[in-house]
Coordinates of C-alpha atoms in Angstrom, one line a residue:
Chain A
Q4 CA -0.6 -18.6 -3.8
V5 CA 1.7 -15.6 -3.8
Q6 CA 3.4 -14.8 -0.5
L7 CA 5.9 -12.1 0.5
Q8 CA 8.3 -12.8 3.4
Q9 CA 10.1 -9.8 4.9
S10 CA 13.4 -9.9 6.8
G11 CA 15.7 -7.4 8.3
P12 CA 16.7 -5.8 11.6
G13 CA 14.2 -4.1 13.9
L14 CA 16.6 -1.6 15.3
V15 CA 18.8 0.8 13.4
K16 CA 21.0 3.6 14.8
P17 CA 20.6 7.2 13.6
S18 CA 22.6 8.1 10.6
Q19 CA 23.0 4.4 9.6
T20 CA 21.3 2.5 6.8
L21 CA 18.0 0.7 7.1
S22 CA 18.0 -2.5 5.0
L23 CA 15.1 -4.8 4.5
T24 CA 14.4 -7.7 2.1
C25 CA 11.2 -9.1 0.7
A26 CA 11.3 -12.7 -0.6
I27 CA 8.7 -13.6 -3.2
S28 CA 7.1 -17.0 -3.5
G29 CA 4.5 -17.9 -6.1
D30 CA 5.4 -15.1 -8.5
S31 CA 8.6 -13.6 -10.1
V32 CA 10.3 -10.3 -9.3
S33 CA 10.8 -10.1 -13.1
S34 CA 7.0 -10.5 -13.9
N35 CA 5.8 -8.0 -16.5
S36 CA 2.4 -7.8 -14.8
A37 CA 3.6 -6.7 -11.3
A38 CA 5.4 -3.9 -9.6
W39 CA 7.1 -4.5 -6.2
N40 CA 6.6 -1.8 -3.6
W41 CA 7.8 -0.6 -0.2
I42 CA 5.3 1.2 2.1
R43 CA 5.7 2.3 5.6
Q44 CA 3.2 3.2 8.3
S45 CA 3.6 5.4 11.4
P46 CA 1.1 7.2 13.7
S47 CA 2.4 10.6 12.5
R48 CA 2.6 9.9 8.7
G49 CA -0.1 7.2 8.2
L50 CA 0.5 5.0 5.2
E51 CA 3.4 6.3 3.1
W52 CA 4.4 4.8 -0.2
L53 CA 8.2 4.8 -0.5
G54 CA 8.9 3.4 -4.0
R55 CA 8.7 0.5 -6.4
T56 CA 10.7 -1.6 -8.8
Y57 CA 9.4 -3.3 -11.9
Y58 CA 10.5 -5.0 -15.1
R59 CA 9.2 -4.2 -18.5
S60 CA 12.0 -5.3 -20.8
K61 CA 14.3 -3.5 -18.5
W62 CA 14.3 -2.5 -14.8
Y63 CA 12.5 0.7 -13.7
N64 CA 12.3 2.4 -10.3
D65 CA 10.1 5.1 -8.9
Y66 CA 10.7 6.8 -5.6
A67 CA 8.7 9.1 -3.3
V68 CA 10.0 12.6 -3.4
S69 CA 10.2 12.6 0.4
V70 CA 12.9 9.9 0.5
K71 CA 14.3 10.1 -3.1
S72 CA 17.8 11.2 -2.0
R73 CA 18.1 8.4 0.5
I74 CA 16.4 5.4 -1.0
T75 CA 17.4 2.4 -3.2
I76 CA 15.1 -0.5 -4.1
N77 CA 16.9 -3.3 -5.9
P78 CA 15.5 -6.5 -7.4
D79 CA 17.5 -9.7 -7.0
T80 CA 16.5 -12.2 -9.7
S81 CA 18.8 -14.9 -8.4
K82 CA 16.9 -15.1 -5.1
N83 CA 13.6 -13.8 -6.4
Q84 CA 13.4 -11.0 -4.0
F85 CA 13.7 -7.3 -3.7
S86 CA 15.2 -5.0 -1.1
L87 CA 14.9 -1.6 0.5
Q88 CA 17.8 0.5 1.6
L89 CA 17.2 3.8 3.3
N90 CA 20.3 5.8 4.2
S91 CA 21.0 8.4 6.9
V92 CA 18.0 7.4 9.0
T93 CA 16.6 9.5 11.8
P94 CA 14.0 8.8 14.5
E95 CA 11.4 10.1 11.9
D96 CA 12.0 6.9 9.9
T97 CA 10.7 4.8 12.8
A98 CA 7.7 2.9 11.3
V99 CA 6.3 -0.4 10.3
Y100 CA 7.6 -1.2 6.9
Y101 CA 5.7 -3.3 4.4
C102 CA 6.5 -4.8 1.0
A103 CA 3.6 -5.3 -1.4
R104 CA 2.9 -6.5 -4.9
F105 CA 0.9 -4.2 -7.2
R106 CA -0.6 -6.3 -10.0
L107 CA -1.5 -4.9 -13.3
S108 CA -2.1 -5.7 -16.9
S109 CA -2.0 -3.7 -20.1
V110 CA -5.6 -2.7 -19.6
E111 CA -6.3 -2.8 -15.9
S112 CA -4.7 -2.3 -12.5
Y113 CA -5.5 -4.7 -9.6
G114 CA -4.1 -2.8 -6.6
M115 CA -1.7 -4.0 -4.0
D116 CA -3.1 -7.5 -3.6
V117 CA -0.3 -9.2 -1.7
W118 CA 1.5 -7.7 1.4
G119 CA 4.3 -8.8 3.5
Q120 CA 3.8 -9.3 7.2
G121 CA 5.4 -6.0 8.1
T122 CA 8.6 -5.2 10.0
T123 CA 8.7 -2.8 12.9
V124 CA 11.8 -0.7 12.5
T125 CA 12.9 1.6 15.3
V126 CA 15.6 4.2 14.8
S127 CA 17.3 4.8 18.1
S128 CA 20.8 4.9 19.5
Chain B
Q8 CA -1.1 15.6 5.9
S9 CA -2.3 12.9 3.5
V10 CA -2.8 13.7 -0.2
L11 CA -6.2 12.0 -0.2
T12 CA -8.8 13.2 2.4
Q13 CA -10.9 10.8 4.4
P14 CA -13.0 11.4 7.5
P15 CA -11.0 10.1 10.5
S16 CA -13.9 8.1 11.9
A17 CA -17.2 6.5 11.0
S18 CA -19.7 4.4 12.9
G19 CA -22.8 2.3 12.5
T20 CA -24.9 -0.4 14.1
P21 CA -25.0 -4.0 12.9
G22 CA -27.1 -4.3 9.7
Q23 CA -26.7 -0.6 8.8
R24 CA -25.1 0.8 5.7
V25 CA -22.1 3.0 6.1
T26 CA -20.2 5.1 3.5
I27 CA -16.7 6.4 3.7
S28 CA -15.6 9.2 1.4
C29 CA -12.2 9.9 -0.2
S30 CA -11.4 13.2 -1.8
G31 CA -8.5 13.8 -4.1
S32 CA -7.5 15.9 -7.1
S33 CA -7.3 15.8 -10.9
S34 CA -3.8 14.4 -10.7
N35 CA -4.8 11.3 -8.7
I36 CA -8.4 10.2 -8.4
G37 CA -9.4 12.4 -11.3
S38 CA -7.2 10.6 -13.7
N39 CA -6.5 7.2 -12.1
T40 CA -8.4 4.3 -10.5
V41 CA -9.0 4.1 -6.8
N42 CA -8.2 1.1 -4.5
W43 CA -9.5 0.5 -1.0
Y44 CA -7.7 -1.4 1.8
Q45 CA -9.0 -2.8 5.1
Q46 CA -6.6 -3.0 8.0
L47 CA -7.4 -5.0 11.1
P48 CA -5.4 -4.2 14.3
G49 CA -1.9 -5.5 14.2
T50 CA -2.1 -6.8 10.6
A51 CA -1.1 -5.6 7.1
P52 CA -3.6 -3.8 4.9
K53 CA -5.8 -6.1 2.8
L54 CA -7.0 -5.2 -0.7
L55 CA -10.8 -4.6 -0.5
I56 CA -11.7 -2.9 -3.7
Y57 CA -9.6 -2.3 -6.8
S58 CA -10.1 -0.3 -10.0
N59 CA -12.8 1.9 -8.3
N60 CA -15.5 -0.8 -7.9
Q61 CA -14.1 -4.3 -8.4
R62 CA -13.9 -6.8 -5.5
P63 CA -11.1 -9.3 -5.3
S64 CA -12.1 -12.9 -4.9
G65 CA -13.2 -13.6 -1.4
V66 CA -14.4 -10.1 -0.5
P67 CA -18.1 -10.1 0.4
D68 CA -20.5 -8.2 -1.9
R69 CA -21.5 -6.2 1.1
F70 CA -18.5 -4.0 0.2
S71 CA -18.8 -1.8 -2.9
G72 CA -16.9 1.2 -4.3
S73 CA -17.6 4.1 -6.6
K74 CA -15.9 7.0 -8.1
S75 CA -17.0 10.3 -9.5
G76 CA -14.7 13.1 -10.7
T77 CA -12.0 13.6 -8.0
S78 CA -13.9 11.7 -5.2
A79 CA -14.5 8.1 -4.4
S80 CA -16.6 6.2 -1.8
L81 CA -16.6 2.9 -0.1
A82 CA -19.9 1.5 1.0
I83 CA -20.5 -1.3 3.5
S84 CA -24.0 -2.7 3.7
G85 CA -25.3 -5.1 6.3
L86 CA -22.6 -3.9 8.8
Q87 CA -21.1 -6.7 10.9
S88 CA -18.9 -6.6 14.0
E89 CA -16.0 -8.0 12.1
D90 CA -16.0 -5.0 9.8
E91 CA -14.6 -2.9 12.6
A92 CA -11.2 -1.8 11.2
D93 CA -9.3 1.0 9.5
Y94 CA -10.1 1.7 5.9
Y95 CA -7.7 3.5 3.4
C96 CA -8.2 4.7 -0.1
A97 CA -5.3 4.9 -2.5
A98 CA -4.6 6.0 -6.0
W99 CA -1.7 6.6 -8.3
D100 CA -0.7 10.3 -8.7
D101 CA 0.6 11.6 -12.0
S102 CA 3.6 13.0 -10.2
L103 CA 4.8 9.4 -10.2
K104 CA 3.8 8.2 -6.7
E105 CA 1.1 6.2 -5.0
V106 CA -0.9 8.3 -2.5
F107 CA -3.0 7.2 0.4
G108 CA -5.8 8.6 2.4
G109 CA -5.3 9.2 6.1
G110 CA -7.6 6.4 7.0
T111 CA -11.0 6.0 8.5
K112 CA -11.5 4.1 11.7
L113 CA -14.9 2.3 11.5
T114 CA -16.6 1.5 14.8
V115 CA -19.5 -1.0 14.9
L116 CA -21.7 0.2 17.8

């Protein structure tokens, strides 16, 4: 079955870059029936979608307006994974970060049916 | 402030039927499908309902979803103690983003 395994540091200093990776097994980051997402969760902001990457003959990205100037989501086809980079972090970026697969076809969407285990990231000096 | 509006809490006794509402707008629920997620303490959200009213394999038929206009609902019948969790609605918004509700904490009395 499809699994997502997250990795990355749990502590990031203010003004630095948060970097997380989501390794995919059982599916392909290049699948044309999936989009690969990053979501975060904090008590103050609840569940917040950050962005996604997906392949439909070429690569596309969509980012949340709230982080658009600071975020990059990149696919890595050689390792079948995708990554999150969030620049210039502040304590407000402290949250649990999740990666998730959104499955869809040409006629239907199936929601975020596979999630990573979550990574607690604290922004603190 | 979440884009989709849910009641912060709901409760019921074992065996009861409970409904959780989710209110949005024409740019999200009004024009796209709604998904529901269940989150148990300390775990990642789990897909419960997709495409307004479809259950993924393995989700009991006690869980059902519906949508009308710019609102959606999740119903849980035959409430069980293991249903105690947080529930979130979500939908794609035409401004090119996925939006979530603030979550509803369900307590089984």
